[in-house]
PDB file of C-alpha atoms in Angstrom:
ATOM      1  CA  MET A  74      89.889 175.715 161.595  1.00  0.00           C
ATOM      2  CA  GLU A  75      88.253 175.942 158.384  1.00  0.00           C
ATOM      3  CA  ALA A  76      91.801 175.923 156.277  1.00  0.00           C
ATOM      4  CA  MET A  77      92.432 172.775 158.392  1.00  0.00           C
ATOM      5  CA  GLU A  78      89.044 170.961 157.475  1.00  0.00           C
ATOM      6  CA  THR A  79      89.560 171.864 153.829  1.00  0.00           C
ATOM      7  CA  ALA A  80      93.162 170.574 153.917  1.00  0.00           C
ATOM      8  CA  ARG A  81      91.916 167.458 155.664  1.00  0.00           C
ATOM      9  CA  ARG A  82      89.116 167.219 153.036  1.00  0.00           C
ATOM     10  CA  THR A  83      91.404 167.354 150.091  1.00  0.00           C
ATOM     11  CA  THR A  84      94.037 164.724 151.464  1.00  0.00           C
ATOM     12  CA  ILE A  85      90.949 162.835 151.982  1.00  0.00           C
ATOM     13  CA  ALA A  86      89.989 163.231 148.254  1.00  0.00           C
ATOM     14  CA  THR A  87      93.693 162.835 147.168  1.00  0.00           C
ATOM     15  CA  LEU A  88      93.954 159.530 148.579  1.00  0.00           C
ATOM     16  CA  LEU A  89      90.800 158.301 147.267  1.00  0.00           C
ATOM     17  CA  LEU A  90      91.617 159.269 144.011  1.00  0.00           C
ATOM     18  CA  ALA A  91      95.211 157.507 144.359  1.00  0.00           C
ATOM     19  CA  LEU A  92      93.725 154.352 145.447  1.00  0.00           C
ATOM     20  CA  ALA A  93      90.982 154.269 142.819  1.00  0.00           C
ATOM     21  CA  ILE A  94      93.617 155.066 140.156  1.00  0.00           C
ATOM     22  CA  VAL A  95      96.037 151.868 141.636  1.00  0.00           C
ATOM     23  CA  ALA A  96      92.807 149.396 141.905  1.00  0.00           C
ATOM     24  CA  PHE A  97      92.398 150.464 138.190  1.00  0.00           C
ATOM     25  CA  ALA A  98      95.591 150.141 137.009  1.00  0.00           C
ATOM     26  CA  THR A  99      96.149 146.272 139.057  1.00  0.00           C
ATOM     27  CA  ALA A 100      92.805 144.999 137.577  1.00  0.00           C
ATOM     28  CA  THR A 101      93.076 142.540 134.689  1.00  0.00           C
ATOM     29  CA  ALA A 102      90.368 140.538 132.927  1.00  0.00           C
ATOM     30  CA  THR A 103      91.179 136.961 132.232  1.00  0.00           C
ATOM     31  CA  LEU A 104      89.627 134.932 129.588  1.00  0.00           C
ATOM     32  CA  VAL A 105      90.303 131.373 129.096  1.00  0.00           C
ATOM     33  CA  ASN A 106      90.486 129.622 125.752  1.00  0.00           C
ATOM     34  CA  LYS A 107      90.607 126.009 125.741  1.00  0.00           C
ATOM     35  CA  THR A 108      92.928 124.261 123.634  1.00  0.00           C
ATOM     36  CA  GLU A 109      94.046 120.140 123.187  1.00  0.00           C
ATOM     37  CA  TRP A 110      97.175 119.253 122.130  1.00  0.00           C
ATOM     38  CA  ILE A 111      97.346 115.679 120.572  1.00  0.00           C
ATOM     39  CA  VAL A 112     100.947 113.507 120.338  1.00  0.00           C
ATOM     40  CA  LYS A 113     100.833 110.461 117.925  1.00  0.00           C
ATOM     41  CA  ALA A 114     103.680 108.649 116.761  1.00  0.00           C
ATOM     42  CA  GLU A 115     105.724 107.887 113.589  1.00  0.00           C
ATOM     43  CA  TYR A 116     108.992 106.744 112.485  1.00  0.00           C
ATOM     44  CA  PRO A 117     111.378 109.838 111.846  1.00  0.00           C
ATOM     45  CA  PRO A 118     111.684 110.730 107.956  1.00  0.00           C
ATOM     46  CA  VAL A 119     115.487 111.337 108.518  1.00  0.00           C
ATOM     47  CA  VAL A 120     117.669 107.885 109.490  1.00  0.00           C
ATOM     48  CA  LYS A 121     121.403 107.544 109.481  1.00  0.00           C
ATOM     49  CA  VAL A 122     122.986 104.713 107.463  1.00  0.00           C
ATOM     50  CA  ALA A 123     126.813 103.415 107.572  1.00  0.00           C
ATOM     51  CA  GLY A 124     128.830 104.627 105.005  1.00  0.00           C
ATOM     52  CA  ASN A 125     131.219 102.373 102.990  1.00  0.00           C
ATOM     53  CA  ASP A 126     134.029 102.829 105.176  1.00  0.00           C
ATOM     54  CA  VAL A 127     132.365 100.520 107.619  1.00  0.00           C
ATOM     55  CA  ALA A 128     133.696  97.623 105.207  1.00  0.00           C
ATOM     56  CA  THR A 129     137.329  98.184 106.509  1.00  0.00           C
ATOM     57  CA  GLY A 130     136.681  97.038 110.086  1.00  0.00           C
ATOM     58  CA  LEU A 131     138.258 100.433 111.183  1.00  0.00           C
ATOM     59  CA  VAL A 132     134.789 102.134 111.482  1.00  0.00           C
ATOM     60  CA  THR A 133     131.678 100.937 112.711  1.00  0.00           C
ATOM     61  CA  VAL A 134     128.002 102.183 113.094  1.00  0.00           C
ATOM     62  CA  SER A 135     125.867 100.972 115.794  1.00  0.00           C
ATOM     63  CA  SER A 136     123.748  97.986 114.744  1.00  0.00           C
ATOM     64  CA  ASN A 137     120.652  98.740 113.643  1.00  0.00           C
ATOM     65  CA  GLY A 138     121.788 102.590 113.392  1.00  0.00           C
ATOM     66  CA  THR A 139     120.652 103.430 116.697  1.00  0.00           C
ATOM     67  CA  ARG A 140     120.594 102.426 120.634  1.00  0.00           C
ATOM     68  CA  LYS A 141     118.037 103.755 122.911  1.00  0.00           C
ATOM     69  CA  THR A 142     118.694 105.613 126.333  1.00  0.00           C
ATOM     70  CA  SER A 143     116.545 105.731 129.002  1.00  0.00           C
ATOM     71  CA  ASP A 144     115.495 109.316 128.670  1.00  0.00           C
ATOM     72  CA  GLY A 145     113.455 107.372 125.664  1.00  0.00           C
ATOM     73  CA  VAL A 146     116.423 108.867 123.042  1.00  0.00           C
ATOM     74  CA  ASN A 147     117.900 107.307 119.819  1.00  0.00           C
ATOM     75  CA  TRP A 148     121.652 107.341 119.519  1.00  0.00           C
ATOM     76  CA  THR A 149     123.910 106.343 116.564  1.00  0.00           C
ATOM     77  CA  THR A 150     127.386 105.332 117.888  1.00  0.00           C
ATOM     78  CA  ILE A 151     130.021 105.861 115.310  1.00  0.00           C
ATOM     79  CA  THR A 152     133.503 104.321 116.362  1.00  0.00           C
ATOM     80  CA  VAL A 153     136.929 105.222 114.293  1.00  0.00           C
ATOM     81  CA  VAL A 154     140.162 103.708 114.403  1.00  0.00           C
ATOM     82  CA  GLY A 155     143.326 106.867 114.595  1.00  0.00           C
ATOM     83  CA  PHE A 156     146.563 105.833 113.732  1.00  0.00           C
ATOM     84  CA  LYS A 157     148.940 107.063 116.403  1.00  0.00           C
ATOM     85  CA  GLY A 158     150.688 109.886 114.454  1.00  0.00           C
ATOM     86  CA  ASP A 159     149.140 109.764 111.663  1.00  0.00           C
ATOM     87  CA  PRO A 160     146.310 112.040 110.165  1.00  0.00           C
ATOM     88  CA  THR A 161     143.503 109.198 109.518  1.00  0.00           C
ATOM     89  CA  THR A 162     140.619 110.201 106.971  1.00  0.00           C
ATOM     90  CA  TYR A 163     137.582 107.953 106.318  1.00  0.00           C
ATOM     91  CA  THR A 164     135.691 109.655 103.394  1.00  0.00           C
ATOM     92  CA  SER A 165     132.589 107.405 104.151  1.00  0.00           C
ATOM     93  CA  VAL A 166     131.434 107.213 107.689  1.00  0.00           C
ATOM     94  CA  LEU A 167     127.982 107.906 107.217  1.00  0.00           C
ATOM     95  CA  LYS A 168     125.007 108.626 104.706  1.00  0.00           C
ATOM     96  CA  ILE A 169     121.528 110.555 106.197  1.00  0.00           C
ATOM     97  CA  CYS A 170     118.950 109.761 104.355  1.00  0.00           C
ATOM     98  CA  ASN A 171     115.353 111.216 103.988  1.00  0.00           C
ATOM     99  CA  LYS A 172     112.014 108.463 103.979  1.00  0.00           C
ATOM    100  CA  GLY A 173     109.708 111.432 104.308  1.00  0.00           C
ATOM    101  CA  THR A 174     107.524 113.080 101.485  1.00  0.00           C
ATOM    102  CA  ARG A 175     109.077 116.800 102.964  1.00  0.00           C
ATOM    103  CA  SER A 176     112.322 118.222 101.692  1.00  0.00           C
ATOM    104  CA  VAL A 177     114.662 118.782 104.971  1.00  0.00           C
ATOM    105  CA  THR A 178     117.686 120.984 105.723  1.00  0.00           C
ATOM    106  CA  VAL A 179     120.375 118.785 107.548  1.00  0.00           C
ATOM    107  CA  THR A 180     122.743 120.679 109.820  1.00  0.00           C
ATOM    108  CA  LEU A 181     125.689 118.973 111.779  1.00  0.00           C
ATOM    109  CA  LYS A 182     126.418 120.593 115.236  1.00  0.00           C
ATOM    110  CA  TYR A 183     129.025 119.611 117.570  1.00  0.00           C
ATOM    111  CA  LYS A 184     127.672 119.654 121.451  1.00  0.00           C
ATOM    112  CA  GLY A 185     130.863 118.789 123.543  1.00  0.00           C
ATOM    113  CA  VAL A 186     132.387 115.864 125.161  1.00  0.00           C
ATOM    114  CA  LEU A 187     130.431 112.759 126.564  1.00  0.00           C
ATOM    115  CA  GLY A 188     133.770 110.671 127.505  1.00  0.00           C
ATOM    116  CA  GLY A 189     137.340 110.654 127.814  1.00  0.00           C
ATOM    117  CA  GLY A 190     139.058 114.062 126.761  1.00  0.00           C
ATOM    118  CA  TRP A 191     141.732 115.837 124.426  1.00  0.00           C
ATOM    119  CA  ASP A 192     144.862 114.614 125.862  1.00  0.00           C
ATOM    120  CA  TYR A 193     145.534 111.940 122.815  1.00  0.00           C
ATOM    121  CA  VAL A 194     143.305 113.391 120.348  1.00  0.00           C
ATOM    122  CA  LYS A 195     145.059 116.337 118.432  1.00  0.00           C
ATOM    123  CA  TYR A 196     141.746 117.184 116.446  1.00  0.00           C
ATOM    124  CA  ILE A 197     138.716 115.801 114.971  1.00  0.00           C
ATOM    125  CA  LYS A 198     137.522 116.956 111.357  1.00  0.00           C
ATOM    126  CA  LEU A 199     133.542 116.056 110.516  1.00  0.00           C
ATOM    127  CA  LEU A 200     133.911 116.201 106.247  1.00  0.00           C
ATOM    128  CA  TYR A 201     131.137 116.667 103.892  1.00  0.00           C
ATOM    129  CA  PRO A 202     133.451 116.360 100.822  1.00  0.00           C
ATOM    130  CA  SER A 203     130.871 116.741  98.275  1.00  0.00           C
ATOM    131  CA  SER A 204     130.451 120.509  99.203  1.00  0.00           C
ATOM    132  CA  ASN A 205     133.734 120.717 100.701  1.00  0.00           C
ATOM    133  CA  GLN A 206     132.274 121.704 104.445  1.00  0.00           C
ATOM    134  CA  GLU A 207     133.969 121.071 107.374  1.00  0.00           C
ATOM    135  CA  ILE A 208     133.688 120.990 110.960  1.00  0.00           C
ATOM    136  CA  THR A 209     137.082 121.154 112.641  1.00  0.00           C
ATOM    137  CA  ILE A 210     137.274 119.972 116.542  1.00  0.00           C
ATOM    138  CA  GLN A 211     140.402 120.623 118.241  1.00  0.00           C
ATOM    139  CA  GLY A 212     140.704 121.198 122.142  1.00  0.00           C
ATOM    140  CA  GLY A 213     136.487 121.187 122.068  1.00  0.00           C
ATOM    141  CA  THR A 214     136.300 124.380 120.254  1.00  0.00           C
ATOM    142  CA  PRO A 215     134.384 123.650 116.703  1.00  0.00           C
ATOM    143  CA  SER A 216     135.050 126.045 114.125  1.00  0.00           C
ATOM    144  CA  GLY A 217     133.035 125.765 110.337  1.00  0.00           C
ATOM    145  CA  SER A 218     130.105 124.064 109.545  1.00  0.00           C
ATOM    146  CA  ILE A 219     128.025 121.309 107.882  1.00  0.00           C
ATOM    147  CA  SER A 220     124.473 122.141 106.644  1.00  0.00           C
ATOM    148  CA  PHE A 221     122.807 120.528 103.449  1.00  0.00           C
ATOM    149  CA  PRO A 222     119.210 120.322 102.080  1.00  0.00           C
ATOM    150  CA  LEU A 223     118.183 116.737 101.016  1.00  0.00           C
ATOM    151  CA  SER A 224     115.262 116.343  98.943  1.00  0.00           C
ATOM    152  CA  GLY A 225     111.923 114.249 100.052  1.00  0.00           C
ATOM    153  CA  GLY A 226     111.759 110.342  99.378  1.00  0.00           C
ATOM    154  CA  SER A 227     110.023 107.411 100.290  1.00  0.00           C
ATOM    155  CA  GLU A 228     110.510 104.699 102.176  1.00  0.00           C
ATOM    156  CA  GLU A 229     111.406 102.347  99.294  1.00  0.00           C
ATOM    157  CA  ALA A 230     113.512 104.836  97.397  1.00  0.00           C
ATOM    158  CA  PRO A 231     114.629 107.480 100.351  1.00  0.00           C
ATOM    159  CA  SER A 232     117.043 110.263  99.163  1.00  0.00           C
ATOM    160  CA  CYS A 233     120.418 110.088 100.816  1.00  0.00           C
ATOM    161  CA  SER A 234     123.708 112.670 101.230  1.00  0.00           C
ATOM    162  CA  GLY A 235     126.647 112.912  99.839  1.00  0.00           C
ATOM    163  CA  ASP A 236     129.140 110.617 101.980  1.00  0.00           C
ATOM    164  CA  ILE A 237     129.900 112.204 105.817  1.00  0.00           C
ATOM    165  CA  GLY A 238     133.382 111.256 106.464  1.00  0.00           C
ATOM    166  CA  VAL A 239     136.092 112.467 109.289  1.00  0.00           C
ATOM    167  CA  GLU A 240     139.783 112.770 110.053  1.00  0.00           C
ATOM    168  CA  VAL A 241     141.446 112.043 113.405  1.00  0.00           C
ATOM    169  CA  LEU A 242     144.939 113.030 114.546  1.00  0.00           C
ATOM    170  CA  VAL A 243     145.780 111.149 117.531  1.00  0.00           C
ATOM    171  CA  THR A 244     148.981 111.554 119.342  1.00  0.00           C
ATOM    172  CA  PRO A 245     152.311 109.030 118.473  1.00  0.00           C
ATOM    173  CA  ASP A 246     151.735 108.743 122.755  1.00  0.00           C
ATOM    174  CA  ALA A 247     148.035 107.312 122.968  1.00  0.00           C
ATOM    175  CA  PRO A 248     147.313 104.310 124.521  1.00  0.00           C
ATOM    176  CA  THR A 249     145.748 101.956 121.902  1.00  0.00           C
ATOM    177  CA  ASN A 250     142.405  99.532 122.183  1.00  0.00           C
ATOM    178  CA  GLN A 251     140.954 101.847 124.379  1.00  0.00           C
ATOM    179  CA  VAL A 252     138.415 104.980 124.095  1.00  0.00           C
ATOM    180  CA  LEU A 253     140.276 108.059 123.899  1.00  0.00           C
ATOM    181  CA  ILE A 254     137.302 110.530 123.728  1.00  0.00           C
ATOM    182  CA  ALA A 255     133.512 110.232 122.713  1.00  0.00           C
ATOM    183  CA  ILE A 256     131.554 113.455 121.297  1.00  0.00           C
ATOM    184  CA  GLN A 257     128.195 114.399 120.806  1.00  0.00           C
ATOM    185  CA  VAL A 258     127.312 115.218 117.212  1.00  0.00           C
ATOM    186  CA  ASP A 259     123.738 116.157 116.370  1.00  0.00           C
ATOM    187  CA  VAL A 260     122.091 115.903 113.208  1.00  0.00           C
ATOM    188  CA  GLU A 261     119.233 118.624 113.560  1.00  0.00           C
ATOM    189  CA  SER A 262     116.655 118.056 110.377  1.00  0.00           C
ATOM    190  CA  GLN A 263     114.426 121.338 109.834  1.00  0.00           C
ATOM    191  CA  LEU A 264     111.401 120.320 107.361  1.00  0.00           C
ATOM    192  CA  SER A 265     110.160 122.093 104.913  1.00  0.00           C
ATOM    193  CA  THR A 266     106.621 123.086 104.902  1.00  0.00           C
ATOM    194  CA  SER A 267     105.648 121.769 101.293  1.00  0.00           C
ATOM    195  CA  GLN A 268     105.711 117.954 100.453  1.00  0.00           C
ATOM    196  CA  THR A 269     107.296 116.452  97.301  1.00  0.00           C
ATOM    197  CA  THR A 270     105.052 114.331  95.515  1.00  0.00           C
ATOM    198  CA  PRO A 271     106.967 110.994  95.039  1.00  0.00           C
TER     199      PRO A 271
END
């Protein structure tokens, strides 16, 4: 009987010890430090500017550089004509300009198809001739990269990149006067932490 009582006490003590350990393990202390996040608006320091090829009438850059979508994002629409069966190259479609005082690193990134498809377009090459960089997009798969630094500038004297060009190859059987494909290419600009004195 005494052995049973001792076993019962040991079991109760073990259970109480286990509960204490579990309670201690799950106990947490919460501290709250308040922060305030303020959002201000400025014009973007990095802008896209039409290149010299717009003078041919075969390249257009959307008026005033951008269109605004319902989600509040600015888009620049660039349209180029590809001649059926002939690789068509434009060497001055776009320039990227920095109106801010901080230097930036600009990277072009292919994001995907927005409309149409690859049925009549064999490839699209984005070109940065001043440093022999290019991105080739064939059937939706990109290869290569374009990335370059831009020093700080000012509103009156922006610092602009070399020309950004494009080469396209449209198939001989492509229909004319219609959009064959629309792709998204993001122009990402990473700001430097130090400012340039104008």
